[in-house]
Coordinates of C-alpha atoms in Angstrom, one line a residue:
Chain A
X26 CA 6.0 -4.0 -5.9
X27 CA 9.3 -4.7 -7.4
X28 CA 10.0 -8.2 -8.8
X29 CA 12.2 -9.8 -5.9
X30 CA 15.0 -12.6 -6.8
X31 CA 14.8 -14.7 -4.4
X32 CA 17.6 -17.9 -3.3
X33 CA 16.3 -20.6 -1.8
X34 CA 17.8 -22.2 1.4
X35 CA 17.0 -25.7 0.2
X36 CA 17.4 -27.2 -3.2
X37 CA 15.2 -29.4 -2.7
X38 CA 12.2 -26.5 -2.4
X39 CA 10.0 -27.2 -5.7
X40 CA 9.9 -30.5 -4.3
X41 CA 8.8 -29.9 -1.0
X42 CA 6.7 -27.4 -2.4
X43 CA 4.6 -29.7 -4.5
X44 CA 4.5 -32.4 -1.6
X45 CA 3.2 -30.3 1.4
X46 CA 0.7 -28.7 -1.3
X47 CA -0.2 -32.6 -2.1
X48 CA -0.8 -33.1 1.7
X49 CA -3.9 -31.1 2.4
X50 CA -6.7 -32.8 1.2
X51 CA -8.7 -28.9 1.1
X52 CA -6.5 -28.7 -1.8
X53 CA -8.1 -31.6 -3.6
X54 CA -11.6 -31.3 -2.6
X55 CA -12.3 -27.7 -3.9
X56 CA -10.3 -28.9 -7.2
X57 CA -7.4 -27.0 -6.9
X58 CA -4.0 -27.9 -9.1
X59 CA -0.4 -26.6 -7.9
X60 CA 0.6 -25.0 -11.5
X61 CA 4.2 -23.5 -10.5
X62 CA 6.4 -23.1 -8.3
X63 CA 10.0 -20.4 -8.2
X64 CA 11.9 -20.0 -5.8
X65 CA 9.0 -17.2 -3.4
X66 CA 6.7 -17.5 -5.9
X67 CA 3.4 -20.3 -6.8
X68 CA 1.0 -20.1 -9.0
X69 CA -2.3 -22.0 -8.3
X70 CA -6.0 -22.3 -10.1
X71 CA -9.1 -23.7 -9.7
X72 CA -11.9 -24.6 -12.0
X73 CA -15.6 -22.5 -10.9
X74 CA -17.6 -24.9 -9.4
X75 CA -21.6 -24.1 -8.8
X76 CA -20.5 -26.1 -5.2
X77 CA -18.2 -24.0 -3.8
X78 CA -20.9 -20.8 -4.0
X79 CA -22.1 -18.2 -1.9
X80 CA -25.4 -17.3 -1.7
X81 CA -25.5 -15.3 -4.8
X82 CA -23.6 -17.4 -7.0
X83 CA -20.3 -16.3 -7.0
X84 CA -17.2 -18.0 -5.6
X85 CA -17.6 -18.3 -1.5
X86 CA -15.2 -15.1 -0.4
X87 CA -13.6 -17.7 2.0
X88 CA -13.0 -20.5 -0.6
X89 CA -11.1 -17.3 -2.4
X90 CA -9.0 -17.0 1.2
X91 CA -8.3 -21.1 1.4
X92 CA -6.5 -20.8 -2.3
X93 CA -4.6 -17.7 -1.4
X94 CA -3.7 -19.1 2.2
X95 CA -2.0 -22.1 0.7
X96 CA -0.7 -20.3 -2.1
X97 CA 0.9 -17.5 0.4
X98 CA 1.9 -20.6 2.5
X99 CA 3.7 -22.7 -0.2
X100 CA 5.4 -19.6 -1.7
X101 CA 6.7 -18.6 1.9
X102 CA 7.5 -22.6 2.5
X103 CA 9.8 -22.7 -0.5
X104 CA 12.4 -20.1 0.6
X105 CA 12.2 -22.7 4.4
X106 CA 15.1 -24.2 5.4
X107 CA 14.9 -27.8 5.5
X108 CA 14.3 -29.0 8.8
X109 CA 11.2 -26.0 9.3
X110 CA 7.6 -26.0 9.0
X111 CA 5.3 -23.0 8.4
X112 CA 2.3 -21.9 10.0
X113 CA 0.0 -19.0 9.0
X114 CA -0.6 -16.5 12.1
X115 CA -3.1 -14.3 10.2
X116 CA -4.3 -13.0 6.5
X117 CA -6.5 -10.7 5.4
X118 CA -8.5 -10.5 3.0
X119 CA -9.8 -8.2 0.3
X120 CA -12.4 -8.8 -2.1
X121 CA -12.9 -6.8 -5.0
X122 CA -15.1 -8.4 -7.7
X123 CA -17.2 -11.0 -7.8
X124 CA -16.9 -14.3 -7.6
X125 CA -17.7 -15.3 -11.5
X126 CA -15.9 -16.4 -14.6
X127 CA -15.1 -20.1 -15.8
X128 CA -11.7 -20.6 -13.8
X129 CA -9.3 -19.1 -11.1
X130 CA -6.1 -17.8 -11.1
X131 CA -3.9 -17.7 -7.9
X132 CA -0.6 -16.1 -7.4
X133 CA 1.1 -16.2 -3.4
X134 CA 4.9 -15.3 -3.4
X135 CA 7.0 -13.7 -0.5
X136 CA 7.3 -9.7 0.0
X137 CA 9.8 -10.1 3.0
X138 CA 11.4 -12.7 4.3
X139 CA 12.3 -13.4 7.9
X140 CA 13.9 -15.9 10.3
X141 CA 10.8 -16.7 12.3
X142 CA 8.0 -13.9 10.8
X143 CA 7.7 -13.6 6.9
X144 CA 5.3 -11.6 5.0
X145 CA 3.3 -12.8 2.1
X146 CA 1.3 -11.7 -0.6
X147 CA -1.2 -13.0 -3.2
X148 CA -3.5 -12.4 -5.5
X149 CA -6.5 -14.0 -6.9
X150 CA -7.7 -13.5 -10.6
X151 CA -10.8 -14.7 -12.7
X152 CA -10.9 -15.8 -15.5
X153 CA -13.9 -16.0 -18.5
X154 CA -14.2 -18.4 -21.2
X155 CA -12.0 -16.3 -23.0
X156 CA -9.0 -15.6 -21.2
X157 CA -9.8 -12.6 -20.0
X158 CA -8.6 -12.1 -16.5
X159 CA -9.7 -9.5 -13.4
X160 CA -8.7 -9.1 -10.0
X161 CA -10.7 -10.4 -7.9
X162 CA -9.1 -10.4 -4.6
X163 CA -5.6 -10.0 -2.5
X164 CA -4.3 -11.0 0.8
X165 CA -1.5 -10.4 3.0
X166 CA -0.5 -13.4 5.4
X167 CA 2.0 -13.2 8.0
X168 CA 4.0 -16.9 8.1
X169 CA 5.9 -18.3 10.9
X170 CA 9.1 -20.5 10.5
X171 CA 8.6 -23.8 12.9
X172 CA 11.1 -25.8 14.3
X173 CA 11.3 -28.5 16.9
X174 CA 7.8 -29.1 16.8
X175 CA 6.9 -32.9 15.8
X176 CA 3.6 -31.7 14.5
X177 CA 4.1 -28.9 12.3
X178 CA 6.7 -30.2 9.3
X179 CA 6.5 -29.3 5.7
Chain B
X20 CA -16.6 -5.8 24.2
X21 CA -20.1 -5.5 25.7
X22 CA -23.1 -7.4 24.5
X23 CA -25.2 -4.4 22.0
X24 CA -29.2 -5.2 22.1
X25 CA -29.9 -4.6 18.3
X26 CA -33.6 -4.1 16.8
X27 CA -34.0 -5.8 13.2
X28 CA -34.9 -3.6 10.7
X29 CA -37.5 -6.5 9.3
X30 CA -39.5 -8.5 11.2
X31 CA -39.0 -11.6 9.0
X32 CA -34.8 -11.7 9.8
X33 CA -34.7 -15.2 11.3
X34 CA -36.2 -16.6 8.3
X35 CA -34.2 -14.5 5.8
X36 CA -30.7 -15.9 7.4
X37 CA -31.4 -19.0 7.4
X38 CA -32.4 -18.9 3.6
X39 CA -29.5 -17.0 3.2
X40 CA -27.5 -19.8 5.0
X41 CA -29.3 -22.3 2.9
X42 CA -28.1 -21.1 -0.3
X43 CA -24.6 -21.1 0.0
X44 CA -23.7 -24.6 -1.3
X45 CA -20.2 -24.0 0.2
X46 CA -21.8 -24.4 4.0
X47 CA -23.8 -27.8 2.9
X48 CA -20.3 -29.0 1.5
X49 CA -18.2 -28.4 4.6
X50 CA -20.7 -30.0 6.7
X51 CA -21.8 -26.8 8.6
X52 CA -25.5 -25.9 10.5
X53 CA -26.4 -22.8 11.5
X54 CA -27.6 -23.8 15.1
X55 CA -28.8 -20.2 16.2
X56 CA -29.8 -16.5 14.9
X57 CA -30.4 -13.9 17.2
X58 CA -30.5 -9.9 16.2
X59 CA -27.1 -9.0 15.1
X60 CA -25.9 -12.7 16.4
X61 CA -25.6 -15.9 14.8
X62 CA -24.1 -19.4 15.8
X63 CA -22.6 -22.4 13.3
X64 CA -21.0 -24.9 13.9
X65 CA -19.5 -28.0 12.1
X66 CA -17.9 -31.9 12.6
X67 CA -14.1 -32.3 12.2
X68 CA -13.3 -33.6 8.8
X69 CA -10.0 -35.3 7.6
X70 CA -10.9 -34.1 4.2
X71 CA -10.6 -30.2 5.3
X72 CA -7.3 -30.1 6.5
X73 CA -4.2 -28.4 5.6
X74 CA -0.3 -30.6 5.6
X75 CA -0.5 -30.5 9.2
X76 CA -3.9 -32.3 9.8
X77 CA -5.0 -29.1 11.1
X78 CA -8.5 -28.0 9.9
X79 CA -7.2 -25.5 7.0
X80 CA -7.3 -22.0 7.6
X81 CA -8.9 -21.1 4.4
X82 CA -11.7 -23.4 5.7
X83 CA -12.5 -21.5 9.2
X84 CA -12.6 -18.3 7.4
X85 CA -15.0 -19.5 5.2
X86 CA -17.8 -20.5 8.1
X87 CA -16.3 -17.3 9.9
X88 CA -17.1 -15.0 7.3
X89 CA -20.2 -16.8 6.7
X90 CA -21.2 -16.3 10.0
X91 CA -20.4 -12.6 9.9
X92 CA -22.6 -12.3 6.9
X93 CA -25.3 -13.8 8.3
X94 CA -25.3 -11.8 11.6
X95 CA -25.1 -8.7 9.7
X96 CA -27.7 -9.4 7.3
X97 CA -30.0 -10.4 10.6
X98 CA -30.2 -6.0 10.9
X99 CA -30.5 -5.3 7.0
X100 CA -33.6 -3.5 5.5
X101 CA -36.0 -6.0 3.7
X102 CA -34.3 -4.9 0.4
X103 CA -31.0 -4.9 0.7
X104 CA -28.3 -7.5 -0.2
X105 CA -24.9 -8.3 1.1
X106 CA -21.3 -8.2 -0.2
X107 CA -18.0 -8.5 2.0
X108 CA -15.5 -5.9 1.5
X109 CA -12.7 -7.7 3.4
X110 CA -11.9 -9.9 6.2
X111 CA -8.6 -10.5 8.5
X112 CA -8.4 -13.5 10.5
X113 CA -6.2 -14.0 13.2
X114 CA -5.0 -17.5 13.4
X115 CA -4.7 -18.9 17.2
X116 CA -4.4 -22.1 17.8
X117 CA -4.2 -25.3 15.6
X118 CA -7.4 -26.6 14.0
X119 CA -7.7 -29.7 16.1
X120 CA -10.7 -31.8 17.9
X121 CA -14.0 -32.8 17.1
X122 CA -16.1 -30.0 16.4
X123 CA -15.5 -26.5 16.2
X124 CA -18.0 -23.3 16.9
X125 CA -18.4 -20.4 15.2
X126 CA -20.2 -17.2 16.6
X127 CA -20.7 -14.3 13.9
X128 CA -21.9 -10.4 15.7
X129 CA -22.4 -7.1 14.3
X130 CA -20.3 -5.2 16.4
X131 CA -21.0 -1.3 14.4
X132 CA -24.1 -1.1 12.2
X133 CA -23.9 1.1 9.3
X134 CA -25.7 2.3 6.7
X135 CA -23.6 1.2 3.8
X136 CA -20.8 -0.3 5.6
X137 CA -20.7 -2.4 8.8
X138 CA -18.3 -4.3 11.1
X139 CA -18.5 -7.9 12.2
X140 CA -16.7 -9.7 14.1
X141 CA -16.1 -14.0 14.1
X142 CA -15.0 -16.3 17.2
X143 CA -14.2 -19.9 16.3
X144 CA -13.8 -22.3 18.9
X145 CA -12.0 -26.0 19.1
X146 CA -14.7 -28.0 20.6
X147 CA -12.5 -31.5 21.5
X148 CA -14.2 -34.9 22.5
X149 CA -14.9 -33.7 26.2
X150 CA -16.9 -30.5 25.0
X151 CA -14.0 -28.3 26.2
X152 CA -13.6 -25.3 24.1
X153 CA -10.5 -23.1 22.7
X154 CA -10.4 -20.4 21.2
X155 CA -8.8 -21.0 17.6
X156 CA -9.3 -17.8 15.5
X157 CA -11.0 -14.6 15.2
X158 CA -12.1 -12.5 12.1
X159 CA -13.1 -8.9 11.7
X160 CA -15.4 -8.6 8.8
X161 CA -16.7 -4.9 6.6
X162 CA -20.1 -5.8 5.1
X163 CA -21.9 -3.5 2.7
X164 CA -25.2 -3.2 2.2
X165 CA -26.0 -3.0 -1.8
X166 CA -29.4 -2.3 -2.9
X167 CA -30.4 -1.9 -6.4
X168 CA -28.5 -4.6 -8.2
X169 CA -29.9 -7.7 -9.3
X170 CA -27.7 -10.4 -8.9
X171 CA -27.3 -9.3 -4.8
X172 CA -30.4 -10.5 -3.2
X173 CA -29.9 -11.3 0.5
Chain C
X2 CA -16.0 -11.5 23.9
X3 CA -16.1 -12.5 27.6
X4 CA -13.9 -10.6 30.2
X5 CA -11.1 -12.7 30.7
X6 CA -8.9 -13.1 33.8
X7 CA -5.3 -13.1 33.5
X8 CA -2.1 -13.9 36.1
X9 CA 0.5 -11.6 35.5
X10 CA 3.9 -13.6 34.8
X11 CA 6.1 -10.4 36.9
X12 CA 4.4 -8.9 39.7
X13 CA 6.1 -5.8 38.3
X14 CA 3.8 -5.4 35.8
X15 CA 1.9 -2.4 36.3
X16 CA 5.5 -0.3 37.2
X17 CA 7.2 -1.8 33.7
X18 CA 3.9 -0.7 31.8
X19 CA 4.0 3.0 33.3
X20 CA 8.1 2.6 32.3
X21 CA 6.8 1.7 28.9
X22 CA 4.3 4.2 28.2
X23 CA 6.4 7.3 29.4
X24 CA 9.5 6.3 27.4
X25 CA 7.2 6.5 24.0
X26 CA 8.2 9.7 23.1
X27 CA 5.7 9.8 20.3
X28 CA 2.3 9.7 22.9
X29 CA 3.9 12.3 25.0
X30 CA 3.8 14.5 21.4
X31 CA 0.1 13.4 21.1
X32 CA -1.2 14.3 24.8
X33 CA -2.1 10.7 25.8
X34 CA -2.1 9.7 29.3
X35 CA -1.5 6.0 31.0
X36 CA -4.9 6.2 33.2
X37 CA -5.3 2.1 34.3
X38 CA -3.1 -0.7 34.4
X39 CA -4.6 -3.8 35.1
X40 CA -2.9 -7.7 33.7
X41 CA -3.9 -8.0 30.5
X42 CA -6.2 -4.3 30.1
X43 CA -4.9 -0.9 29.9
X44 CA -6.8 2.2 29.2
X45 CA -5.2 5.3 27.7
X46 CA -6.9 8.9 27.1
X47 CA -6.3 12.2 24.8
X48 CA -7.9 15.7 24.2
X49 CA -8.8 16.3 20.8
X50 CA -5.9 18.7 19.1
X51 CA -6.8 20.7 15.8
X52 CA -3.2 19.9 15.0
X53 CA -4.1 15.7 14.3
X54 CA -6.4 15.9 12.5
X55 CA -7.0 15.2 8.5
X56 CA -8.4 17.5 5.7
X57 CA -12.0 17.1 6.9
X58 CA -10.8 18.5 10.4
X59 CA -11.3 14.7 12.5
X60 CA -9.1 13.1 14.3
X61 CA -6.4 11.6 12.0
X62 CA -6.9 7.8 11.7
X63 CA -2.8 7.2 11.8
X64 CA -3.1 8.8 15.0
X65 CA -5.7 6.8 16.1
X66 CA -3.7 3.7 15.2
X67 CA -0.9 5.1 16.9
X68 CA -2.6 5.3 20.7
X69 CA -4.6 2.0 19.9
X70 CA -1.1 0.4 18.9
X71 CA 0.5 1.5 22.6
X72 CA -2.8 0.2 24.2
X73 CA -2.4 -3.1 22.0
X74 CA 1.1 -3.2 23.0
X75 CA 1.0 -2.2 26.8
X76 CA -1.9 -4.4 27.5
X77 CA 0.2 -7.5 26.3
X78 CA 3.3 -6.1 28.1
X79 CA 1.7 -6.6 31.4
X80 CA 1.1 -10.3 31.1
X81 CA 4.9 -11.1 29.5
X82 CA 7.7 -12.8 31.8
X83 CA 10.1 -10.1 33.1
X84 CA 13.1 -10.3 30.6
X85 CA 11.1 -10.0 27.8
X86 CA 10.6 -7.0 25.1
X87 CA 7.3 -6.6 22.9
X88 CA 7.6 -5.7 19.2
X89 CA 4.0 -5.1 16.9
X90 CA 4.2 -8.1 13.9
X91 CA 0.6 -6.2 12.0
X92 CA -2.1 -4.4 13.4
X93 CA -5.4 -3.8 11.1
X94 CA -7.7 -0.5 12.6
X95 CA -11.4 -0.5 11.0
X96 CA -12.5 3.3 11.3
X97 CA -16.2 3.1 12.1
X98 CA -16.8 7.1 13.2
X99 CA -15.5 10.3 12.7
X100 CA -12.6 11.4 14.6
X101 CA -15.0 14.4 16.5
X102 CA -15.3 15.0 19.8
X103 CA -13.8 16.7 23.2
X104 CA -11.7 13.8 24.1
X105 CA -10.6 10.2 23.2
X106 CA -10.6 6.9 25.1
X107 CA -8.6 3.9 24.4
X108 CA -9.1 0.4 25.6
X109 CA -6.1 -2.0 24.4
X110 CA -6.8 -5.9 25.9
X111 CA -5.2 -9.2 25.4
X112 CA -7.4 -11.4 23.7
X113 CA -4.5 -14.3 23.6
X114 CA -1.6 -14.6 25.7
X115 CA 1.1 -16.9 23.7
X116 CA 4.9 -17.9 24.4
X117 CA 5.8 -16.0 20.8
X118 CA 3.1 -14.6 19.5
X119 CA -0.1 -12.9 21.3
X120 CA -3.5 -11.3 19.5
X121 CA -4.2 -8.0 21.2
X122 CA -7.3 -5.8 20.3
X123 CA -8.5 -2.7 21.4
X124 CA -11.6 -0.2 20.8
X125 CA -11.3 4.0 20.3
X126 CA -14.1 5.6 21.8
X127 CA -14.9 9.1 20.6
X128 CA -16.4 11.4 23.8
X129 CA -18.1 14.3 23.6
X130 CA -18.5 17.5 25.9
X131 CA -21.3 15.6 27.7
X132 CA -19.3 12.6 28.1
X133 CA -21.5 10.3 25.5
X134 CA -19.1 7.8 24.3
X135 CA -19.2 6.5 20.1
X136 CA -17.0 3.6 19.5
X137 CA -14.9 5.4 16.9
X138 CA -12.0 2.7 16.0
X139 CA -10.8 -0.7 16.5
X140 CA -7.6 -2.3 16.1
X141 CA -6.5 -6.2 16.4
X142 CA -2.8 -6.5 16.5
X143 CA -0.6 -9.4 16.5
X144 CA 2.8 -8.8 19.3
X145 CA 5.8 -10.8 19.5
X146 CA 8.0 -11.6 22.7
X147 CA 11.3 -10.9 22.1
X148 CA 14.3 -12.2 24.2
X149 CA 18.0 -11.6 24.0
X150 CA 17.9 -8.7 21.7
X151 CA 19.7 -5.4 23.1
X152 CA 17.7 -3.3 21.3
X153 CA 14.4 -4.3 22.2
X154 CA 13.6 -4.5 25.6
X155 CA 10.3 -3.5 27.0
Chain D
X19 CA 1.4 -6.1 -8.8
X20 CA 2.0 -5.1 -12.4
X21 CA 2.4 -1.3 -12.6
X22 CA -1.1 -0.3 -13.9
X23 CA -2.0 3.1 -16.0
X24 CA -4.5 5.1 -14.7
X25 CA -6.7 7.9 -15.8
X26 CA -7.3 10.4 -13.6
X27 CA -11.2 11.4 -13.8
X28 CA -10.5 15.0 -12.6
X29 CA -8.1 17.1 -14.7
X30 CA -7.2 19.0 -11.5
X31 CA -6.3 15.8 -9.6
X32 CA -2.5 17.1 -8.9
X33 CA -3.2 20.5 -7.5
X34 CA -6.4 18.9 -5.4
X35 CA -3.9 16.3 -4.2
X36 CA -1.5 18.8 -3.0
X37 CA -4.5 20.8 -1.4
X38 CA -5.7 17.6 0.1
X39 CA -2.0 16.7 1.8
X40 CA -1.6 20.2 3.1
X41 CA -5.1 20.4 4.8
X42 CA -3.8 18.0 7.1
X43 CA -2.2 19.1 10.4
X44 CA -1.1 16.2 11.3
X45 CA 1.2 16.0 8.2
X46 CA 3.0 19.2 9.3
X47 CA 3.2 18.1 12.7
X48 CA 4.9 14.7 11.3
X49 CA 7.2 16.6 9.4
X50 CA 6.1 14.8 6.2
X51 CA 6.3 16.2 2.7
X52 CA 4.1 15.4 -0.6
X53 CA 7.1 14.9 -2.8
X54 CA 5.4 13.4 -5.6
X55 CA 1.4 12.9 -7.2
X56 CA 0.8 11.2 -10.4
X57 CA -2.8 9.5 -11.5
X58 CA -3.3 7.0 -8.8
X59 CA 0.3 7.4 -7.0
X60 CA 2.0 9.5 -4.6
X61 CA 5.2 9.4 -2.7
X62 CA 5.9 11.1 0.4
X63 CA 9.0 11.6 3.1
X64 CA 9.9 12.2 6.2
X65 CA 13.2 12.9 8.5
X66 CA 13.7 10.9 11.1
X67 CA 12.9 12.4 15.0
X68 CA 13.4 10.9 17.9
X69 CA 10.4 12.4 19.3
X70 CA 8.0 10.3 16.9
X71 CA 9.6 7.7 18.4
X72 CA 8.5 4.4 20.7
X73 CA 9.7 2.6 24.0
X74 CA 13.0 1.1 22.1
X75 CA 13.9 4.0 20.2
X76 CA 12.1 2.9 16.4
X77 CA 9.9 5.3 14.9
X78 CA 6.5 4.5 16.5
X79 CA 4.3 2.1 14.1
X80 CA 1.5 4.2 14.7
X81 CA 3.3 6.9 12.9
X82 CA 4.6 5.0 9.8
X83 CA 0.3 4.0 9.6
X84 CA -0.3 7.7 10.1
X85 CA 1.9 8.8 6.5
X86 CA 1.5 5.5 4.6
X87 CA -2.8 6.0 5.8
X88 CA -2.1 9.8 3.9
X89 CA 0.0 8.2 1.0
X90 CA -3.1 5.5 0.1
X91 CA -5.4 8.5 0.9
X92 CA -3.9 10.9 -1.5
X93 CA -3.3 8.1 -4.1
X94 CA -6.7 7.2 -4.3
X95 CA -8.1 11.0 -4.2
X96 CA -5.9 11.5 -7.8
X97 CA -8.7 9.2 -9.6
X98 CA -11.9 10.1 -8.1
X99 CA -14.4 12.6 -9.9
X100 CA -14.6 16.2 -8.6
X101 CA -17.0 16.6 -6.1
X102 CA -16.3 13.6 -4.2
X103 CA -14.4 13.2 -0.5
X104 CA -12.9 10.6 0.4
X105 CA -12.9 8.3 4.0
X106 CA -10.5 5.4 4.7
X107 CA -12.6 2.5 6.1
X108 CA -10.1 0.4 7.1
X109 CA -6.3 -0.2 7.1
X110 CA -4.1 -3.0 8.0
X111 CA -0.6 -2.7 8.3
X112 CA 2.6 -5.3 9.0
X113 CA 6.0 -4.6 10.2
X114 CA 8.5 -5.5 8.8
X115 CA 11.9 -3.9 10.0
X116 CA 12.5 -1.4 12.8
X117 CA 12.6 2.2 12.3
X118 CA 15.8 3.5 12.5
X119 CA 17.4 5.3 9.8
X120 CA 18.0 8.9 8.9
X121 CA 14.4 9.3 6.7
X122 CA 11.6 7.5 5.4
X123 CA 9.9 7.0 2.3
X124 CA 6.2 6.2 1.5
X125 CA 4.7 5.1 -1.5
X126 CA 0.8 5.0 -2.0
X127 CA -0.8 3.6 -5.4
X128 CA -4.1 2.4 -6.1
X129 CA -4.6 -1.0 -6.2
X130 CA -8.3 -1.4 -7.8
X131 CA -10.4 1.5 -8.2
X132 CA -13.9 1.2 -7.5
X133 CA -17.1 3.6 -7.6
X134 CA -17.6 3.1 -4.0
X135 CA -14.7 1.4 -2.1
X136 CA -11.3 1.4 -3.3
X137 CA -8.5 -0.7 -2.5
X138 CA -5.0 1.1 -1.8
X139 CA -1.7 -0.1 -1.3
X140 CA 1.3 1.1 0.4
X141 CA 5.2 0.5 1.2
X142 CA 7.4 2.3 3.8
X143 CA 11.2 2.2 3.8
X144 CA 13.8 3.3 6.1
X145 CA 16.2 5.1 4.1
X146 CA 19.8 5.2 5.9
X147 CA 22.8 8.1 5.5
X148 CA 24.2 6.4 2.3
X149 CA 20.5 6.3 0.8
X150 CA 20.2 2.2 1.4
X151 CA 16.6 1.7 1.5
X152 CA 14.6 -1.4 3.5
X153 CA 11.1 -2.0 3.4
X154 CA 10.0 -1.2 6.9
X155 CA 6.4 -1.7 6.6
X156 CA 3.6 -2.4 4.4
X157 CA -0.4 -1.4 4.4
X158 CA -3.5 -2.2 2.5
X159 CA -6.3 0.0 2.5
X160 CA -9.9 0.1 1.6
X161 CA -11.1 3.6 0.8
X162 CA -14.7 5.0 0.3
X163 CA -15.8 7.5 -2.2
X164 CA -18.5 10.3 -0.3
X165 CA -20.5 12.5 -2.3
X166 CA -23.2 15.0 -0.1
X167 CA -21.5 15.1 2.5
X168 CA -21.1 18.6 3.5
X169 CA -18.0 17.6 6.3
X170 CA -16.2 15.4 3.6
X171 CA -14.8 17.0 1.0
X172 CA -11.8 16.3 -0.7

C-alpha cells in the first residue's frame, strides 16, 4: 500500500479530529490517548492493562477492534466535510499475535475515499519494554459520510 | 440458518465456559453476565452504560464486538476436547443499527465445527425500556482450537 | 437466525430478479440457474465443472463467492422500491468445506432491509450424487440502493 | 503496510508458484495470467470481457474475489516449506470502484506469515486504455498451511 497524500475538505480537521476522539468516553476508560493526527491518517496507543484481558492474559481481541474502530473512524472523519458525521457500517478483524507487551500502538488512515462509503485501514502493534514492536492485528472498516441527521455529528 | 443439535465433546462444558467467561476481566469491566450456555450456544447480556459509548452516545462499536466475540468464543469452546484451548483468528462485524436503549443481548453459536478451525457466528440485540428488541449487529467469528501450548488453557 | 417475513416494496419483484439474474453474463459462464424467488430469499444452483476448480481439483472459492454474491445481491433486489439499482459495498466468504461434489446450492437472504445500506448473507451447500447436502461456504455482504445513477440500475 | 523482505523457505518457490497458478482451471477460463512471483508477492492480469461481467455491465465482484483469492493464494504459497498445501479459510473483500476498464491488475503479498494461518493481502485496479490505474477493490485473507493431506498439495 502506497503512501496516499491526502487534502482535507476542512481546515479545521485535526481539530475536529481530536474533539470527536475526546467525545467517547470508551476512549478514556480503556486509557487510550489520541497521539497524531494528518490529514487520513491517526495514530493512537494504549498502555496494557491486566483489566482489559482475555481469559489467557492477553489483550481482549475486541478491546484490539474498539482502538482500531476509532482510529479507522477518526482517520476517515478527518478527510469529512464540515457539516458530516461518520458512522462505521462494518470492520473486520484479524488477529495475529497475542495480546502481550507493555503498550499498544494504533495506526487507522483512509485507503479510499468516497462521497458516502470510504474504506479504511489500520493496524495494531505491540510493544515490549523495549521498543520492540509486532503486528498484532489489522482491520478494514467501511465508513459512511452522514448528513442531515441531528444525531450523528462529528 | 437452521438450529444444529451439537454433542459436547466433554461432559463438564457448562462449567468450563463459565470459568472461561469468568476470567476475562474485560467482561466484569463492561458490566456483562453470561445468562445462558447450551451445546454450541451461549447467551450474555449487559446494562447500557454512558461510559461505553462512542461521540454519538451510541454504545461503541469496539465495545459490541468485544461481548460478541466473547460470546463466539465461549459457544465454541462449549464443543472443544477437554484439552484444548482457544484463539480467534478473525472476526467481521456488521454494524446495523445505532447502539441505543437499556440493555442489549448477545447470543454466540457454532455454526461449522472443525477440528482446528471453526465458525461462529454473534447476534446483538437493542433491548429498549419496553423489552422490545432490534437487531444491532452481527459477527462471524474463525476459532482455532490450539493444544499443546501453555499459555492457551480454555 | 429466525425466518423472517418480508413485504416486497414493488410487486414486480420476482420478474426484476429473473431480469437481474439473466442479464449477469458472468453466471450464465458458470452454469447457475435462478430456481426460487421469494421477497427477501432467492435460491440459485450449479453442476460441478472440472474447469472452476483450483489446484487441488475443488470448486474454486472466487467462484463460490461469485454465485453467493448474486444470491446476496438478488435476495436484497427483491425487497428494494422499483427505481432503485443494487451495488455490493464488501462481502466476506468463510470456506468451511471442500468445493467436491455433483452439484451446488446457494441460498442468498436478507438479514436487514435498510433505506441505504442492507446486510445480506447467504450459505453454499456442497451436494453429492445422493443428494446429502455439506454447508460448504458462507458469505455476509453489505448492498447499497442506488438511485439516479444511469449506469446502475437493477 | 511497510514493504517487508521475505525469505522464501523453499528454494523452488517461483517454479511451484507458477505450477500452482497453472493447475487452476478456473484461471484459464478467467483469462488471467501469473505475470509476476517474488518471495511472498505475486502480480497477476487480466483483459477485460464482457462475458465475466454483472447486471450493469462491471466486471462481476465475484470474479475480481476469484483472481485477487489466487493472487493471496499464490503469494502466500512462495514462503511455505515444501511439502505443504495450502487452503484459504476465509476472505473478505470491499468494493471500491466499478469495473470497467480495458484490464485489470492484481496484486497479492503476504501480510504476516504464520506456521499455521497466514494473513494475505490484496489490491485490484482497473487499468483504462491510456494505462490510468484505480483501485477497484481490496481483500484480506487468512490462509492455512496443510501438511498430510493427500488432496492438498501445493
Amino acid at each position: 500500500m502506497p503512501a496516499i497524500q491526502f487534502d482535507p475538505a476542512f481546515t479545521g480537521f485535526a481539530e475536529r479530529a481530536r474533539a470527536s476522539f475526546l467525545a467517547q468516553p470508551t476512549m478514556q476508560v480503556l486509557g487510550v490517548s489520541l497521539d497524531r493526527v494528518e490529514p487520513g491518517e491517526v495514530e493512537l496507543s494504549m498502555p496494557f492493562s491486566p483489566t482489559l484481558t482475555q481469559q489467557h492474559g492477553f489483550l481482549h481481541g475486541g478491546i484490539t477492534a474498539s482502538v482500531l474502530d476509532t482510529a479507522c473512524g477518526i482517520a476517515t472523519l478527518t478527510l469529512m466535510p464540515e457539516d458530516a458525521g461518520i458512522l462505521t457500517i462494518e470492520f473486520k478483524v484479524n488477529l495475529l499475535a497475542p495480546g502481550t507487551g507493555s503498550r499498544f500502538r494504533f495506526v487507522g488512515r483512509v485507503r479510499k475515499p468516497g462521497r458516502t462509503v470510504w474504506l479504511a485501514e489500520g493496524d495494531a502493534y505491540s510493544v515490549d519494554e523495549n521498543g520492540r514492536e509486532r503486528l498484532m492485528a489489522t482491520m478494514t472498516a467501511t465508513e459512511m459520510t452522514v448528513t442531515g441527521r441531528g444525531d450523528v455529528k462529528g
